[in-house]
Short mmCIF file of C-alpha atoms in Angstrom, two decimals:
data_model
loop_
_atom_site.label_atom_id
_atom_site.label_comp_id
_atom_site.label_asym_id
_atom_site.label_seq_id
_atom_site.Cartn_x
_atom_site.Cartn_y
_atom_site.Cartn_z
CA UNK A 1 70.74 -106.83 82.67
CA UNK A 2 67.23 -105.43 82.53
CA UNK A 3 65.92 -103.34 85.39
CA UNK A 4 63.04 -105.76 85.87
CA UNK A 5 65.62 -108.44 86.52
CA UNK A 6 67.44 -106.86 89.43
CA UNK A 7 64.30 -105.15 90.70
CA UNK A 8 62.24 -108.35 90.81
CA UNK A 9 61.53 -110.02 94.13
CA UNK A 10 62.85 -113.42 93.03
CA UNK A 11 65.30 -113.40 90.08
CA UNK A 12 64.86 -116.19 87.54
CA UNK A 13 68.57 -116.81 87.00
CA UNK A 14 70.40 -119.48 89.02
CA UNK A 15 71.73 -118.27 92.37
CA UNK A 16 75.44 -118.85 91.79
CA UNK A 17 77.62 -116.95 94.23
CA UNK A 18 80.88 -115.47 93.06
CA UNK A 19 83.60 -114.02 95.25
CA UNK A 20 85.06 -110.63 94.40
CA UNK A 21 87.69 -108.40 95.92
CA UNK A 22 86.56 -104.78 96.02
CA UNK A 23 87.78 -101.67 97.81
CA UNK A 24 85.59 -100.19 100.53
CA UNK A 25 86.77 -97.46 102.88
CA UNK A 26 90.24 -97.57 101.37
CA UNK A 27 90.91 -101.24 101.99
CA UNK A 28 90.41 -104.42 99.98
CA UNK A 29 87.57 -106.66 101.14
CA UNK A 30 86.16 -109.87 99.72
CA UNK A 31 82.42 -109.98 99.08
CA UNK A 32 79.89 -112.33 97.52
CA UNK A 33 77.77 -111.34 94.52
CA UNK A 34 75.62 -113.21 91.99
CA UNK A 35 73.61 -112.70 88.84
CA UNK A 36 70.11 -111.31 89.13
CA UNK A 37 71.13 -108.32 91.26
CA UNK A 38 72.38 -104.80 90.53
CA UNK A 39 76.07 -104.49 89.59
CA UNK A 40 77.24 -108.04 90.35
CA UNK A 41 80.67 -107.22 88.89
CA UNK A 42 81.62 -104.89 91.74
CA UNK A 43 81.13 -101.30 92.85
CA UNK A 44 79.40 -99.46 89.98
CA UNK A 45 80.49 -96.00 88.84
CA UNK A 46 77.53 -94.18 90.38
CA UNK A 47 77.98 -95.76 93.80
CA UNK A 48 81.71 -94.97 93.64
CA UNK A 49 80.89 -91.30 92.97
CA UNK A 50 78.43 -91.24 95.87
CA UNK A 51 80.90 -92.79 98.32
CA UNK A 52 83.65 -90.41 97.17
CA UNK A 53 81.70 -87.23 97.83
CA UNK A 54 79.22 -87.80 100.66
CA UNK A 55 80.03 -86.49 104.13
CA UNK A 56 80.19 -89.07 106.89
CA UNK A 57 76.81 -90.42 107.98
CA UNK A 58 75.43 -89.70 111.43
CA UNK A 59 77.63 -91.47 114.03
CA UNK A 60 74.63 -92.90 115.88
CA UNK A 61 70.93 -93.46 115.28
CA UNK A 62 69.35 -94.99 112.18
CA UNK A 63 70.93 -94.94 108.72
CA UNK A 64 69.22 -96.12 105.52
CA UNK A 65 70.44 -97.56 102.21
CA UNK A 66 67.56 -97.65 99.69
CA UNK A 67 68.13 -100.50 97.23
CA UNK A 68 71.13 -102.11 98.90
CA UNK A 69 72.08 -104.71 96.27
CA UNK A 70 75.00 -106.78 97.53
CA UNK A 71 75.76 -104.00 99.99
CA UNK A 72 78.51 -101.51 99.05
CA UNK A 73 76.65 -98.48 100.43
CA UNK A 74 75.27 -100.17 103.55
CA UNK A 75 78.63 -101.77 104.35
CA UNK A 76 80.40 -98.42 103.99
CA UNK A 77 77.86 -96.73 106.26
CA UNK A 78 78.38 -99.46 108.85
CA UNK A 79 82.16 -99.07 108.68
CA UNK A 80 81.99 -95.30 109.07
CA UNK A 81 79.37 -95.33 111.83
CA UNK A 82 79.83 -98.53 113.87
CA UNK A 83 77.55 -97.25 116.66
CA UNK A 84 74.61 -96.60 114.32
CA UNK A 85 72.03 -99.07 113.04
CA UNK A 86 72.18 -99.40 109.26
CA UNK A 87 68.94 -100.46 107.56
CA UNK A 88 69.71 -102.03 104.18
CA UNK A 89 66.50 -102.46 102.18
CA UNK A 90 65.85 -104.09 98.82
CA UNK A 91 62.87 -105.78 97.18
CA UNK A 92 65.20 -108.39 95.67
CA UNK A 93 65.54 -111.30 98.10
CA UNK A 94 68.84 -112.41 96.53
CA UNK A 95 70.30 -108.96 97.12
CA UNK A 96 69.19 -109.10 100.74
CA UNK A 97 70.77 -112.53 101.23
CA UNK A 98 74.09 -111.39 99.79
CA UNK A 99 74.13 -108.09 101.69
CA UNK A 100 73.50 -109.91 104.97
CA UNK A 101 76.21 -112.47 104.18
CA UNK A 102 78.71 -109.74 103.31
CA UNK A 103 77.96 -107.77 106.47
CA UNK A 104 78.46 -110.91 108.56
CA UNK A 105 81.69 -111.80 106.74
CA UNK A 106 83.08 -108.34 107.49
CA UNK A 107 81.99 -108.47 111.13
CA UNK A 108 79.53 -105.59 110.73
CA UNK A 109 76.94 -106.45 113.33
CA UNK A 110 75.13 -103.11 113.01
CA UNK A 111 73.56 -103.89 109.61
CA UNK A 112 69.88 -104.86 109.48
CA UNK A 113 68.90 -106.23 106.06
CA UNK A 114 65.17 -106.22 105.35
CA UNK A 115 62.47 -106.01 102.72
CA UNK A 116 61.00 -102.49 102.64
CA UNK A 117 57.76 -103.53 104.31
CA UNK A 118 59.67 -105.09 107.23
CA UNK A 119 61.17 -101.80 108.44
CA UNK A 120 59.14 -100.54 111.44
CA UNK A 121 57.04 -97.57 110.39
CA UNK A 122 58.07 -95.55 113.46
CA UNK A 123 61.78 -95.50 112.52
CA UNK A 124 63.10 -92.12 111.38
CA UNK A 125 66.46 -91.90 109.65
CA UNK A 126 69.45 -89.76 110.58
CA UNK A 127 71.13 -90.31 107.19
CA UNK A 128 69.88 -91.78 103.91
CA UNK A 129 72.21 -92.79 101.08
CA UNK A 130 71.04 -94.33 97.82
CA UNK A 131 71.90 -95.16 94.25
CA UNK A 132 68.21 -95.44 93.34
CA UNK A 133 66.98 -97.80 90.59
CA UNK A 134 66.31 -95.17 87.93
CA UNK A 135 65.59 -97.67 85.16
CA UNK A 136 62.51 -99.11 86.87
CA UNK A 137 60.52 -96.16 85.52
CA UNK A 138 59.21 -92.94 86.99
CA UNK A 139 56.13 -94.37 88.69
CA UNK A 140 57.99 -97.00 90.71
CA UNK A 141 60.90 -94.66 91.42
CA UNK A 142 58.61 -91.88 92.63
CA UNK A 143 56.71 -94.28 94.89
CA UNK A 144 60.03 -95.43 96.36
CA UNK A 145 61.22 -91.91 97.15
CA UNK A 146 57.80 -90.86 98.46
CA UNK A 147 58.01 -93.75 100.90
CA UNK A 148 61.47 -93.05 102.31
CA UNK A 149 62.51 -89.39 101.96
CA UNK A 150 59.75 -88.02 104.25
CA UNK A 151 61.10 -90.34 106.95
CA UNK A 152 64.22 -88.25 107.47
CA UNK A 153 64.57 -87.12 111.07
CA UNK A 154 64.88 -83.40 111.81
CA UNK A 155 68.24 -81.78 111.00
CA UNK A 156 69.42 -84.62 108.74
CA UNK A 157 70.29 -85.28 105.09
CA UNK A 158 69.68 -87.79 102.32
CA UNK A 159 72.17 -88.20 99.47
CA UNK A 160 71.43 -89.87 96.13
CA UNK A 161 73.47 -90.39 92.98
CA UNK A 162 71.76 -90.25 89.58
CA UNK A 163 73.27 -90.32 86.10
CA UNK A 164 72.88 -86.90 84.48
CA UNK A 165 71.62 -88.30 81.15
CA UNK A 166 69.04 -90.47 82.91
CA UNK A 167 67.05 -87.51 84.19
CA UNK A 168 68.86 -86.35 87.33
CA UNK A 169 67.75 -82.74 86.91
CA UNK A 170 64.10 -83.56 86.24
CA UNK A 171 64.14 -85.93 89.21
CA UNK A 172 65.43 -83.11 91.43
CA UNK A 173 62.57 -80.90 90.24
CA UNK A 174 60.07 -83.63 91.09
CA UNK A 175 61.66 -84.24 94.52
CA UNK A 176 61.34 -80.55 95.38
CA UNK A 177 57.68 -80.56 94.40
CA UNK A 178 56.94 -83.76 96.28
CA UNK A 179 58.66 -82.61 99.46
CA UNK A 180 56.96 -79.20 99.32
CA UNK A 181 53.69 -81.05 99.74
CA UNK A 182 55.11 -82.89 102.76
CA UNK A 183 56.38 -79.92 104.73
CA UNK A 184 58.26 -76.62 104.63
CA UNK A 185 61.22 -78.08 106.52
CA UNK A 186 62.52 -79.96 103.44
CA UNK A 187 64.85 -78.66 100.73
CA UNK A 188 66.77 -80.29 97.87
CA UNK A 189 69.77 -79.34 95.74
CA UNK A 190 72.58 -80.84 93.64
CA UNK A 191 75.94 -79.97 95.23
CA UNK A 192 78.21 -82.14 93.04
CA UNK A 193 78.56 -83.43 89.48
CA UNK A 194 81.26 -86.01 88.75
CA UNK A 195 81.86 -88.35 85.79
CA UNK A 196 78.40 -87.74 84.39
CA UNK A 197 76.62 -88.30 87.70
CA UNK A 198 74.71 -85.80 89.82
CA UNK A 199 74.73 -85.94 93.58
CA UNK A 200 71.32 -84.92 94.87
CA UNK A 201 70.92 -83.82 98.49
CA UNK A 202 67.71 -83.60 100.49
CA UNK A 203 67.80 -81.73 103.79
CA UNK A 204 65.29 -81.68 106.59
CA UNK A 205 65.81 -78.73 108.88
CA UNK A 206 65.51 -78.73 112.65
CA UNK A 207 62.07 -78.06 114.06
CA UNK A 208 61.22 -74.67 115.48
CA UNK A 209 59.92 -76.02 118.72
#
């Protein structure tokens, strides 16, 4: 599937739901997927690497999944932190529909599924997780990360998974440069590599005051 397909607002393909059994948080769950979204066949390798290595998200507050697709990251965040609000954002309206349906089917009432522009601008995030859409091109990807990463709250982290051969290291260099222009309280590194994927971590330190 082309990146423009799953990153479009309204996919051209028919909206035909399919039911899949996947494993989230060590247990089998049944979810709905469809064509025209990212990884409709199940949990993709990159997301699996992310979920394997990330520390637990903040137990309360606001958590963010950038590019939620049918919801594996957002659903996992909601399971691990039932007292937090999970914001699942995606430009693809079909992805949003499926993510919301899957959250409801699993009884996860703490998931808010929205288009990016619908998230209140005042919200700051206590954890961000993402398998970002690398194949959309640098310009769109950079705009996406410039929008969300500076919205980390103080003393919090963002975690992203990027395939090594799709420019993970150059993306990390760009993230460091971008965040340096935002403020001195940001840092970024790559603490894990697994199965050809890099885990990138962005930290925002606590304020001095």
